Every structure is written in C-alpha cells, then in structure tokens.
mmCIF file of C-alpha atoms in Angstrom:
data_model
loop_
_atom_site.group_PDB
_atom_site.id
_atom_site.type_symbol
_atom_site.label_atom_id
_atom_site.label_comp_id
_atom_site.label_asym_id
_atom_site.label_seq_id
_atom_site.Cartn_x
_atom_site.Cartn_y
_atom_site.Cartn_z
ATOM 1 C CA PHE W 22 35.805 93.359 -57.390
ATOM 2 C CA CYS W 23 36.603 90.657 -59.859
ATOM 3 C CA ILE W 24 40.113 90.308 -58.673
ATOM 4 C CA PHE W 25 38.880 89.897 -55.064
ATOM 5 C CA ARG W 26 36.309 87.399 -56.093
ATOM 6 C CA LEU W 27 38.857 85.248 -57.998
ATOM 7 C CA VAL W 28 41.192 85.521 -54.998
ATOM 8 C CA ASP W 29 38.336 84.477 -52.616
ATOM 9 C CA GLU W 30 37.466 81.448 -54.729
ATOM 10 C CA LYS W 31 41.078 80.428 -54.991
ATOM 11 C CA ARG W 32 41.482 80.752 -51.229
ATOM 12 C CA LYS W 33 38.387 78.595 -50.568
ATOM 13 C CA LYS W 34 39.651 75.959 -52.995
ATOM 14 C CA GLU W 35 43.094 75.873 -51.394
ATOM 15 C CA TYR W 36 41.396 75.705 -47.849
ATOM 16 C CA LYS W 37 39.284 72.746 -48.835
ATOM 17 C CA ALA W 38 42.401 71.014 -50.417
ATOM 18 C CA ALA W 39 44.288 71.584 -47.168
ATOM 19 C CA VAL W 40 41.397 70.288 -45.042
ATOM 20 C CA LYS W 41 41.160 67.191 -47.108
ATOM 21 C CA ILE W 42 44.897 66.522 -46.936
ATOM 22 C CA GLN W 43 44.816 67.008 -43.182
ATOM 23 C CA SER W 44 41.865 64.687 -42.729
ATOM 24 C CA TRP W 45 43.404 61.996 -44.824
ATOM 25 C CA PHE W 46 46.739 62.249 -42.807
ATOM 26 C CA ARG W 47 45.084 62.289 -39.464
ATOM 27 C CA GLY W 48 42.891 59.326 -40.549
ATOM 28 C CA CYS W 49 46.002 57.376 -41.498
ATOM 29 C CA ARG W 50 47.685 58.224 -38.160
ATOM 30 C CA VAL W 51 44.597 57.267 -36.159
ATOM 31 C CA ARG W 52 44.089 53.911 -38.088
ATOM 32 C CA ALA W 53 47.817 53.054 -37.650
ATOM 33 C CA TYR W 54 47.511 53.822 -33.923
ATOM 34 C CA ILE W 55 44.425 51.663 -33.609
ATOM 35 C CA ARG W 56 46.105 48.774 -35.364
ATOM 36 C CA TYR W 57 49.015 49.044 -33.128
ATOM 37 C CA LEU W 58 46.788 49.069 -30.111
ATOM 38 C CA ASN W 59 44.852 46.089 -31.413
ATOM 39 C CA LYS W 60 48.049 44.159 -31.722
ATOM 40 C CA VAL W 61 49.107 45.128 -28.251
ATOM 41 C CA ILE W 62 45.753 44.032 -26.927
ATOM 42 C CA VAL W 63 45.942 40.722 -28.779
ATOM 43 C CA VAL W 64 49.417 40.086 -27.357
ATOM 44 C CA ILE W 65 48.195 40.846 -23.831
ATOM 45 C CA GLN W 66 45.161 38.678 -24.312
ATOM 46 C CA LYS W 67 47.267 35.791 -25.495
ATOM 47 C CA TRP W 68 49.621 36.189 -22.551
ATOM 48 C CA TRP W 69 46.809 36.467 -20.085
ATOM 49 C CA ARG W 70 44.902 33.424 -21.547
ATOM 50 C CA GLY W 71 48.013 31.367 -21.402
ATOM 51 C CA TYR W 72 48.692 32.451 -17.869
ATOM 52 C CA GLN W 73 45.126 31.545 -16.891
ATOM 53 C CA GLY W 74 45.261 28.231 -18.811
ATOM 54 C CA ARG W 75 48.629 27.300 -17.125
ATOM 55 C CA ARG W 76 47.124 28.347 -13.728
ATOM 56 C CA TYR W 77 43.935 26.280 -14.363
ATOM 57 C CA PHE W 78 45.906 23.428 -15.619
ATOM 58 C CA ARG W 79 48.164 23.499 -12.537
ATOM 59 C CA LYS W 80 45.183 23.683 -10.389
ATOM 60 C CA MET W 81 43.567 20.649 -12.138
ATOM 61 C CA VAL W 82 46.756 18.664 -11.789
ATOM 62 C CA GLU W 83 46.994 19.464 -8.068
ATOM 63 C CA THR W 84 43.359 18.550 -7.698
ATOM 64 C CA ALA W 85 43.748 15.253 -9.456
ATOM 65 C CA TYR W 86 46.863 14.562 -7.545
ATOM 66 C CA PHE W 87 45.105 15.313 -4.308
ATOM 67 C CA ILE W 88 42.192 13.072 -5.288
ATOM 68 C CA MET W 89 44.464 10.192 -6.224
ATOM 69 C CA LYS W 90 46.345 10.568 -2.914
ATOM 70 C CA MET W 91 43.146 10.620 -0.932
ATOM 71 C CA ASN W 92 41.891 7.535 -2.797
ATOM 72 C CA PHE W 93 45.161 5.769 -2.107
ATOM 73 C CA TYR W 94 45.019 6.578 1.493
ATOM 74 C CA ASN W 95 41.317 5.570 1.805
ATOM 75 C CA GLU W 96 42.115 2.252 0.137
ATOM 76 C CA MET W 97 44.939 1.688 2.495
ATOM 77 C CA ALA W 98 42.851 2.591 5.495
ATOM 78 C CA VAL W 99 40.152 0.176 4.300
ATOM 79 C CA ARG W 100 42.679 -2.634 4.040
ATOM 80 C CA ILE W 101 44.040 -1.928 7.487
ATOM 81 C CA GLN W 102 40.419 -1.747 9.017
ATOM 82 C CA LYS W 103 39.540 -5.032 7.192
ATOM 83 C CA ARG W 104 42.556 -6.818 8.589
ATOM 84 C CA TRP W 105 41.929 -5.471 12.150
ATOM 85 C CA ARG W 106 38.281 -6.207 12.130
ATOM 86 C CA GLY W 107 38.771 -9.778 10.783
ATOM 87 C CA TYR W 108 41.418 -10.379 13.493
ATOM 88 C CA TYR W 109 39.312 -8.992 16.303
ATOM 89 C CA ALA W 110 36.154 -10.877 15.050
ATOM 90 C CA ARG W 111 38.030 -14.172 14.886
ATOM 91 C CA LYS W 112 39.677 -13.760 18.190
ATOM 92 C CA TYR W 113 36.970 -12.203 20.424
ATOM 93 C CA THR W 114 33.615 -12.342 18.562
ATOM 94 C CA HIS W 115 33.540 -15.492 16.585
ATOM 95 C CA ASN W 116 35.922 -17.835 18.272
ATOM 96 C CA TYR W 117 36.423 -20.960 16.128
ATOM 97 C CA TYR W 118 37.057 -23.455 18.941
ATOM 98 C CA ALA W 119 34.342 -22.051 21.211
ATOM 99 C CA LEU W 120 31.962 -22.102 18.172
ATOM 100 C CA LYS W 121 32.986 -25.788 17.388
ATOM 101 C CA LYS W 122 32.428 -26.744 21.097
ATOM 102 C CA TYR W 123 29.044 -24.974 21.056
ATOM 103 C CA LEU W 124 27.969 -26.774 17.901
ATOM 104 C CA GLU W 125 29.019 -30.147 19.315
ATOM 105 C CA ALA W 126 26.969 -29.458 22.370
ATOM 106 C CA VAL W 127 24.023 -28.349 20.295
ATOM 107 C CA SER W 128 24.283 -31.462 18.195
ATOM 108 C CA VAL W 129 24.305 -33.712 21.320
ATOM 109 C CA ASN W 130 21.416 -31.818 22.718
ATOM 110 C CA ASN W 131 19.550 -32.197 19.490
ATOM 111 C CA GLU W 132 20.072 -36.020 19.538
ATOM 112 C CA ILE W 133 18.797 -36.111 23.106
ATOM 113 C CA VAL W 134 15.739 -33.985 22.458
ATOM 114 C CA ARG W 135 15.006 -35.964 19.193
ATOM 115 C CA LYS W 136 15.248 -39.179 21.185
ATOM 116 C CA GLU W 137 12.928 -37.890 23.829
ATOM 117 C CA LEU W 138 10.514 -36.656 21.179
ATOM 118 C CA ASN W 139 10.404 -40.013 19.514
ATOM 119 C CA GLU W 140 9.769 -41.731 22.793
ATOM 120 C CA TYR W 141 7.090 -39.203 23.579
ATOM 121 C CA ALA W 142 5.423 -39.703 20.181
ATOM 122 C CA GLU W 143 5.494 -43.544 20.678
ATOM 123 C CA MET W 144 3.956 -43.050 24.081
ATOM 124 C CA ARG W 145 1.244 -40.820 22.722
ATOM 125 C CA GLU W 146 0.643 -43.223 19.910
ATOM 126 C CA LYS W 147 0.195 -46.104 22.395
ATOM 127 C CA GLU W 148 -1.906 -43.998 24.582
ATOM 128 C CA LYS W 149 -4.069 -43.100 21.645
ATOM 129 C CA LYS W 150 -4.362 -46.749 20.593
ATOM 130 C CA ARG W 151 -5.215 -47.783 24.162
ATOM 131 C CA LYS W 152 -7.921 -45.040 24.341
ATOM 132 C CA GLU W 153 -9.337 -46.211 21.042
ATOM 133 C CA LEU W 154 -9.353 -49.800 22.263
ATOM 134 C CA GLU W 155 -11.033 -48.878 25.481
ATOM 135 C CA LYS W 156 -13.572 -46.805 23.624
ATOM 136 C CA LYS W 157 -14.330 -49.754 21.264
ATOM 137 C CA GLU W 158 -14.582 -52.142 24.323
ATOM 138 C CA LYS W 159 -17.066 -49.754 25.988
ATOM 139 C CA GLU W 160 -19.101 -49.490 22.763
ATOM 140 C CA LYS W 161 -19.199 -53.203 22.484
ATOM 141 C CA ASP W 162 -20.183 -53.648 26.158
ATOM 142 C CA HIS W 163 -22.885 -50.915 25.776
ATOM 143 C CA GLN W 164 -24.096 -52.680 22.654
ATOM 144 C CA ALA W 165 -24.115 -56.056 24.344
ATOM 145 C CA ARG W 166 -26.039 -54.625 27.255
ATOM 146 C CA LYS W 167 -28.573 -53.130 24.944
ATOM 147 C CA MET W 168 -28.892 -56.334 23.014
ATOM 148 C CA HIS W 169 -28.924 -58.650 26.066
ATOM 149 C CA TYR W 170 -32.371 -59.840 25.079
ATOM 150 C CA LEU W 171 -30.810 -61.656 22.171
ATOM 151 C CA LEU W 172 -29.018 -64.001 24.650
ATOM 152 C CA SER W 173 -29.725 -67.650 24.005
ATOM 153 C CA THR W 174 -31.707 -69.674 26.546
ATOM 154 C CA GLU W 175 -32.024 -73.363 27.348
ATOM 155 C CA GLN W 176 -35.128 -73.586 25.167
ATOM 156 C CA ILE W 177 -34.264 -71.260 22.203
ATOM 157 C CA ALA W 178 -30.944 -70.514 20.750
ATOM 158 C CA GLY W 179 -30.027 -66.805 20.192
ATOM 159 C CA VAL W 180 -29.069 -65.039 17.042
ATOM 160 C CA TYR W 181 -25.247 -65.259 17.790
ATOM 161 C CA ASN W 182 -25.569 -68.927 18.884
ATOM 162 C CA SER W 183 -26.983 -70.555 15.780
ATOM 163 C CA PRO W 184 -27.121 -74.383 15.798
ATOM 164 C CA PHE W 185 -25.515 -74.302 12.438
ATOM 165 C CA ARG W 186 -22.323 -72.845 13.809
ATOM 166 C CA THR W 187 -19.548 -75.111 15.113
ATOM 167 C CA SER W 188 -18.795 -72.653 17.938
ATOM 168 C CA PRO W 189 -20.744 -69.794 19.431
ATOM 169 C CA ASP W 190 -19.969 -66.172 18.193
ATOM 170 C CA PRO W 191 -17.777 -64.015 20.482
ATOM 171 C CA MET W 192 -20.797 -61.688 20.796
ATOM 172 C CA GLU W 193 -22.662 -64.518 22.520
ATOM 173 C CA LEU W 194 -19.852 -64.829 25.069
ATOM 174 C CA LEU W 195 -19.933 -61.105 25.594
ATOM 175 C CA LEU W 196 -23.724 -61.168 26.098
ATOM 176 C CA ARG W 197 -23.328 -63.842 28.755
ATOM 177 C CA LYS W 198 -20.835 -61.664 30.680
ATOM 178 C CA SER W 199 -22.673 -58.316 30.495
ATOM 179 C CA LYS W 200 -25.656 -57.235 32.408
ATOM 180 C CA PRO W 201 -28.866 -55.858 30.849
ATOM 181 C CA LEU W 202 -29.535 -52.163 30.878
ATOM 182 C CA SER W 203 -31.969 -51.092 33.634
ATOM 183 C CA HIS W 204 -34.964 -48.983 32.548
ATOM 184 C CA ARG W 205 -34.895 -45.350 33.515
ATOM 185 C CA LYS W 206 -37.153 -44.403 36.390
ATOM 186 C CA GLN W 207 -39.820 -41.934 35.334
ATOM 187 C CA PRO W 208 -39.870 -38.696 37.349
ATOM 188 C CA ALA W 209 -42.776 -38.432 39.768
ATOM 189 C CA LYS W 210 -45.496 -36.074 38.575
ATOM 190 C CA SER W 211 -46.071 -33.069 40.818
ATOM 191 C CA PRO W 212 -49.712 -32.715 42.080
ATOM 192 C CA LEU W 213 -51.772 -30.114 40.432
ATOM 193 C CA PRO W 214 -51.717 -26.664 41.981
ATOM 194 C CA GLY W 215 -55.457 -26.540 42.416
ATOM 195 C CA ALA W 216 -55.759 -30.131 43.851
ATOM 196 C CA LEU W 217 -56.517 -30.629 47.552
ATOM 197 C CA CYS W 218 -53.695 -31.978 49.716
ATOM 198 C CA ASP W 219 -54.141 -35.263 51.694
ATOM 199 C CA LEU W 220 -54.510 -34.314 55.388
ATOM 200 C CA SER W 221 -53.796 -37.833 56.398
ATOM 201 C CA HIS W 222 -49.962 -37.293 55.789
ATOM 202 C CA SER W 223 -49.982 -34.060 57.765
ATOM 203 C CA ALA W 224 -51.669 -35.379 60.928
ATOM 204 C CA GLY W 225 -48.684 -34.412 63.067
ATOM 205 C CA SER W 226 -48.672 -30.762 62.025
ATOM 206 C CA LEU W 227 -51.327 -28.277 60.999
ATOM 207 C CA THR W 228 -49.122 -26.198 58.727
ATOM 208 C CA PHE W 229 -49.228 -26.400 54.970
ATOM 209 C CA PRO W 230 -46.204 -27.753 52.995
ATOM 210 C CA ALA W 231 -43.589 -25.344 51.667
ATOM 211 C CA ALA W 232 -44.601 -23.863 48.229
ATOM 212 C CA GLU W 233 -42.274 -24.812 45.213
ATOM 213 C CA PRO W 234 -40.725 -22.138 43.067
ATOM 214 C CA LEU W 235 -42.622 -20.996 40.067
ATOM 215 C CA PRO W 236 -41.596 -22.443 36.752
ATOM 216 C CA PRO W 237 -40.048 -20.154 34.116
ATOM 217 C CA ILE W 238 -42.342 -18.424 31.788
ATOM 218 C CA GLY W 239 -42.681 -20.320 28.589
ATOM 219 C CA THR W 240 -43.361 -19.224 25.011
ATOM 220 C CA GLN W 241 -47.083 -19.740 25.442
ATOM 221 C CA LYS W 242 -49.169 -16.711 26.353
ATOM 222 C CA PRO W 243 -50.196 -16.668 30.029
ATOM 223 C CA GLN W 244 -53.844 -16.615 30.933
ATOM 224 C CA GLY W 245 -55.203 -13.167 31.549
ATOM 225 C CA PRO W 246 -54.889 -9.611 30.088
ATOM 226 C CA PHE W 247 -51.186 -10.039 29.234
ATOM 227 C CA ARG W 248 -49.369 -9.261 26.040
ATOM 228 C CA ASP W 249 -47.724 -11.886 23.873
ATOM 229 C CA PRO W 250 -44.215 -12.862 25.204
ATOM 230 C CA ALA W 251 -42.681 -12.540 21.803
ATOM 231 C CA GLU W 252 -43.917 -8.929 21.498
ATOM 232 C CA VAL W 253 -42.526 -8.171 25.005
ATOM 233 C CA LEU W 254 -39.165 -9.677 24.057
ATOM 234 C CA ARG W 255 -39.119 -7.748 20.747
ATOM 235 C CA GLN W 256 -39.827 -4.551 22.630
ATOM 236 C CA ARG W 257 -37.147 -5.294 25.039
ATOM 237 C CA TYR W 258 -34.435 -6.096 22.593
ATOM 238 C CA LYS W 259 -35.451 -3.776 19.764
ATOM 239 C CA PRO W 260 -32.456 -1.644 18.342
ATOM 240 C CA LEU W 261 -31.940 1.997 19.422
ATOM 241 C CA GLU W 262 -33.690 4.407 17.024
ATOM 242 C CA PRO W 263 -32.500 7.928 17.981
ATOM 243 C CA THR W 264 -34.104 11.092 16.863
ATOM 244 C CA LEU W 265 -32.770 13.104 13.942
ATOM 245 C CA ARG W 266 -31.426 15.693 16.328
ATOM 246 C CA VAL W 267 -29.457 13.049 18.289
ATOM 247 C CA ALA W 268 -28.267 11.192 15.236
ATOM 248 C CA THR W 269 -27.021 14.375 13.553
ATOM 249 C CA SER W 270 -23.370 15.239 14.116
ATOM 250 C CA ILE W 271 -22.471 18.659 15.477
ATOM 251 C CA ASN W 272 -20.184 19.246 12.387
ATOM 252 C CA SER W 273 -22.732 18.136 9.831
ATOM 253 C CA LEU W 274 -22.880 21.502 8.174
ATOM 254 C CA GLU W 275 -19.060 21.665 7.694
ATOM 255 C CA LYS W 276 -19.067 18.077 6.429
ATOM 256 C CA ALA W 277 -21.745 18.813 3.888
ATOM 257 C CA ARG W 278 -19.839 21.850 2.627
ATOM 258 C CA GLU W 279 -16.669 19.706 2.260
ATOM 259 C CA GLU W 280 -18.616 17.081 0.484
ATOM 260 C CA ILE W 281 -20.110 19.721 -1.943
ATOM 261 C CA LYS W 282 -16.639 21.110 -2.572
ATOM 262 C CA ARG W 283 -15.223 17.587 -3.225
ATOM 263 C CA GLU W 284 -18.162 16.873 -5.575
ATOM 264 C CA GLU W 285 -17.614 20.094 -7.392
ATOM 265 C CA TRP W 286 -13.885 19.306 -7.865
ATOM 266 C CA ARG W 287 -14.546 15.719 -8.899
ATOM 267 C CA ASN W 288 -17.152 16.677 -11.592
ATOM 268 C CA ARG W 289 -15.873 18.198 -14.741
ATOM 269 C CA ILE W 290 -17.160 21.133 -16.677
ATOM 270 C CA HIS W 291 -18.039 18.825 -19.715
ATOM 271 C CA ASP W 292 -20.453 16.811 -17.455
ATOM 272 C CA ASN W 293 -22.944 19.594 -17.606
ATOM 273 C CA GLU W 294 -25.299 19.441 -20.521
ATOM 274 C CA PHE W 295 -24.617 22.124 -23.284
ATOM 275 C CA LEU W 296 -27.646 24.206 -24.050
ATOM 276 C CA PRO W 297 -27.733 25.403 -27.781
ATOM 277 C CA PHE W 298 -28.136 28.936 -28.576
ATOM 278 C CA SER W 299 -30.715 28.658 -31.307
ATOM 279 C CA SER W 300 -34.263 27.718 -30.383
ATOM 280 C CA TYR W 301 -34.558 25.347 -33.316
ATOM 281 C CA HIS W 302 -32.283 22.762 -31.484
ATOM 282 C CA LYS W 303 -33.621 23.381 -28.048
ATOM 283 C CA ASN W 304 -35.403 20.048 -27.784
ATOM 284 C CA GLU W 305 -32.276 18.023 -28.829
ATOM 285 C CA LYS W 306 -30.203 16.593 -26.049
ATOM 286 C CA TYR W 307 -26.482 17.276 -26.049
ATOM 287 C CA ASP W 308 -24.287 14.317 -26.398
ATOM 288 C CA PRO W 309 -21.045 14.605 -24.317
ATOM 289 C CA SER W 310 -17.676 14.048 -25.941
ATOM 290 C CA ILE W 311 -16.768 10.405 -26.576
ATOM 291 C CA LEU W 312 -13.143 11.120 -25.818
ATOM 292 C CA ARG W 313 -13.812 11.232 -22.136
ATOM 293 C CA SER W 314 -12.286 8.352 -20.184
ATOM 294 C CA ASP W 315 -14.510 8.308 -17.072
ATOM 295 C CA ASN W 316 -16.873 10.445 -14.891
ATOM 296 C CA TYR W 317 -14.307 11.120 -12.325
ATOM 297 C CA GLY W 318 -10.946 12.993 -12.481
ATOM 298 C CA GLU W 319 -9.720 15.793 -14.704
ATOM 299 C CA GLU W 320 -10.263 15.892 -18.441
ATOM 300 C CA THR W 321 -6.951 15.641 -20.246
ATOM 301 C CA TYR W 322 -8.321 16.555 -23.574
ATOM 302 C CA GLY W 323 -7.488 20.235 -24.190
ATOM 303 C CA ILE W 324 -5.030 20.317 -21.310
ATOM 304 C CA LYS W 325 -2.272 17.940 -22.095
ATOM 305 C CA HIS W 326 -3.134 16.951 -25.664
ATOM 306 C CA PHE W 327 -5.726 17.612 -28.317
ATOM 307 C CA ARG W 328 -5.876 14.109 -29.757
ATOM 308 C CA GLU W 329 -6.146 10.772 -28.071
ATOM 309 C CA VAL W 330 -2.828 8.985 -28.413
ATOM 310 C CA GLN W 331 -2.957 5.151 -28.915
ATOM 311 C CA PRO W 332 0.637 3.858 -29.483
ATOM 312 C CA LYS W 333 -0.671 0.255 -30.063
ATOM 313 C CA LYS W 334 -2.409 1.348 -33.233
ATOM 314 C CA TRP W 335 0.654 3.127 -34.663
ATOM 315 C CA ILE W 336 1.978 1.818 -38.031
ATOM 316 C CA THR W 337 5.511 2.893 -37.137
ATOM 317 C CA ASP W 338 7.408 3.563 -33.927
ATOM 318 C CA LYS W 339 7.882 7.306 -34.740
ATOM 319 C CA ASP W 340 5.599 9.868 -33.242
ATOM 320 C CA PHE W 341 3.455 12.322 -35.284
ATOM 321 C CA GLN W 342 5.280 15.416 -36.353
ATOM 322 C CA THR W 343 3.421 18.728 -35.581
ATOM 323 C CA VAL W 344 3.389 20.966 -38.679
ATOM 324 C CA LEU W 345 1.334 23.904 -37.286
ATOM 325 C CA PRO W 346 2.622 25.954 -34.356
ATOM 326 C CA SER W 347 0.999 25.549 -30.888
ATOM 327 C CA ILE W 348 -1.766 27.881 -29.791
ATOM 328 C CA VAL W 349 -0.569 30.515 -27.297
ATOM 329 C CA LEU W 350 -3.932 30.765 -25.563
ATOM 330 C CA PHE W 351 -3.871 27.036 -24.706
ATOM 331 C CA GLU W 352 -0.309 27.256 -23.564
ATOM 332 C CA LYS W 353 -1.232 29.795 -20.932
ATOM 333 C CA PHE W 354 -3.978 27.490 -19.504
ATOM 334 C CA GLY W 355 -3.336 26.745 -15.874
ATOM 335 C CA LYS W 356 -0.462 29.128 -15.636
ATOM 336 C CA THR W 357 -2.183 32.567 -15.443
ATOM 337 C CA TYR W 358 -4.056 33.949 -12.509
ATOM 338 C CA SER W 359 -7.197 36.082 -12.281
ATOM 339 C CA ARG W 360 -7.738 39.026 -10.038
ATOM 340 C CA ALA W 361 -9.078 36.890 -7.215
ATOM 341 C CA GLY W 362 -5.846 34.916 -7.089
ATOM 342 C CA GLN W 363 -7.152 31.633 -8.513
ATOM 343 C CA ILE W 364 -5.847 29.789 -11.519
ATOM 344 C CA VAL W 365 -7.777 30.527 -14.723
#
C-alpha cells in the first residue's frame, strides 16, 4: 500500500508537470501565431488604406480637373455671349446713328415746345394783366357811380375838384363820365290772404283770380294743434336704433368664446393674486413680481432666464459664469406633454 501510494503521488506530480509544460508550449505557439496574424493584418490594412487613399486622391484630382475645365468652358462661353450680345445690341437694338438722329429730333422738338410754352406763358400773363386792369376799371367805374353825388356843380365844388388844386383830380373826370346808380325797385307787396278783392278790376269776368302757390313752411310753429317743426325734423332724421336682437350678430357666441380664449392666452398666471396659506396674512394683499415687463405677453422669467439681464450695467464685457448646474425640472418646461396631449 505504501509503495502504491508513493507511485500514485509520483504519477500525479509527473502528470501536473507534463500538463504545465504542454500548456506553456501551446501558449507560446498560440501567441506566436497571433503575432504573425497581427502583422499580416497590419500589412493588409496598410495596403488597403494606401489603395483607398490613392483611389480617393485620384478621384479628387479628377473632380478638381473637371471643375477647372467646366469653369474654363463657362468663362469662355460668357465671353462669347458677351461679345455676341454687345454686337447684336449695337447693331439692331441700340443703333448709334438712329439714336443720334432721334436725339437730334427730340432736341429740335424740345426747342419748339419750349418756344411755344414761352409764348403761351407770355400770352397768359398779358391776359391776366388785361383782366386785372379791366377788373380795376370796373371797380373804379362802380365806385364812381356810387359816389356820383360827390360831383362838383356850378355853385359848389366837389371833393375831388378843390379850388386849391391847379387841375381837377382824375376821379372828378371819371365822375363826369359815369352815370349814377339807379335805386332798386321795391317788390310789390302781395295782398293779404284774408283781404277782400276789388271787384272793379274784375268787371269783365265773374271768376276769382288764380290762387298763388303756398309758401314753404318756415321755422315758426304754424297756428293750430301742430307739433314743433324742429321736433318733426328731429324725428324724421333721427339715427337708426335697432333692437338688441337685430344688432347682435349670428356668430356672437363663437366670437365671445374666441375673445375669452385670447384673453386667457394673453393674461399670465402671475396676474392672478396669490392667496397665502396661513390665516394670519389673509388680509394682506399680494404684490406681484416687479420683474414683469408688461401686462401682456408671456413671462420670460423662469422660462428663458432666472435673472434680469441688463448688459448696459455690466462692469466688463464678459458674461456671468454659472457655477451651479442647471435644474433638470426647469429644463423640461415646455418640452413634455401631459396625458391630454397639451404642453405642461
């Protein structure tokens, strides 16, 4: 038993030594094979990258050459088109000699028109002066006819013929030539409606004379149980005052709902007064935030920034550096959706 036990221990020791030698040898072979494969892969990669680089470089060169060639062709085409268009425009569209002849004709026509306009302006000026002189003469004649009573007589000298003058005034001569104004005839008064007519003038006929048309109604109230004319005119020309049913539009309910929606969208949440939780401060009125800009529009505080930025008051041109990280909950504002599909 002792001999077999020693042999078994020696056999196990030899087996472990053989396994160790074999594992080391196989590891050396595998590592050598892997190094060889890595070298082969590196060589293949270098060759493939060089091939791809040469191919890409060749493609880039061909593309650059094609672009240069197209640019050259385009430039040459532009030159040819420019020469042809200039030749065509000079020969057929803008003929120099025809344009010169046209400009000469226009200049001659301008001279003629300018001369005619000057003559017409002089004629209008003369006509204006003549009308002014005629108007003045008529005014003088009318004035002389009005003041014809100032004409001097054989016994008394007039105002314009003073004995202290060496010669009479031109107005005196005008007064001698003019005639005095005649007095206007007063219109004959119509007989009263209630007066009796004279039958002596109607001896040849027994019929009454034709009645005259009635005069228009005046501003005075007529005699009798009639209303005031001003009240009648006010009632006739008073503005239209429709009832509420007629004045109300058919779509008034929809318009009111749209107006309510616009009002809700325009007002902000911060416009509503904040009610404190404790009953101790229930009588105190909540003061809204002073950082609000106006009563309309969205509140940018808490959405875009948490501090009012005033670049004019900065000491330096550099912006403030944020030390603390941003709040994740505020970053999700306006980007997440509720169950109803509306933005939170």
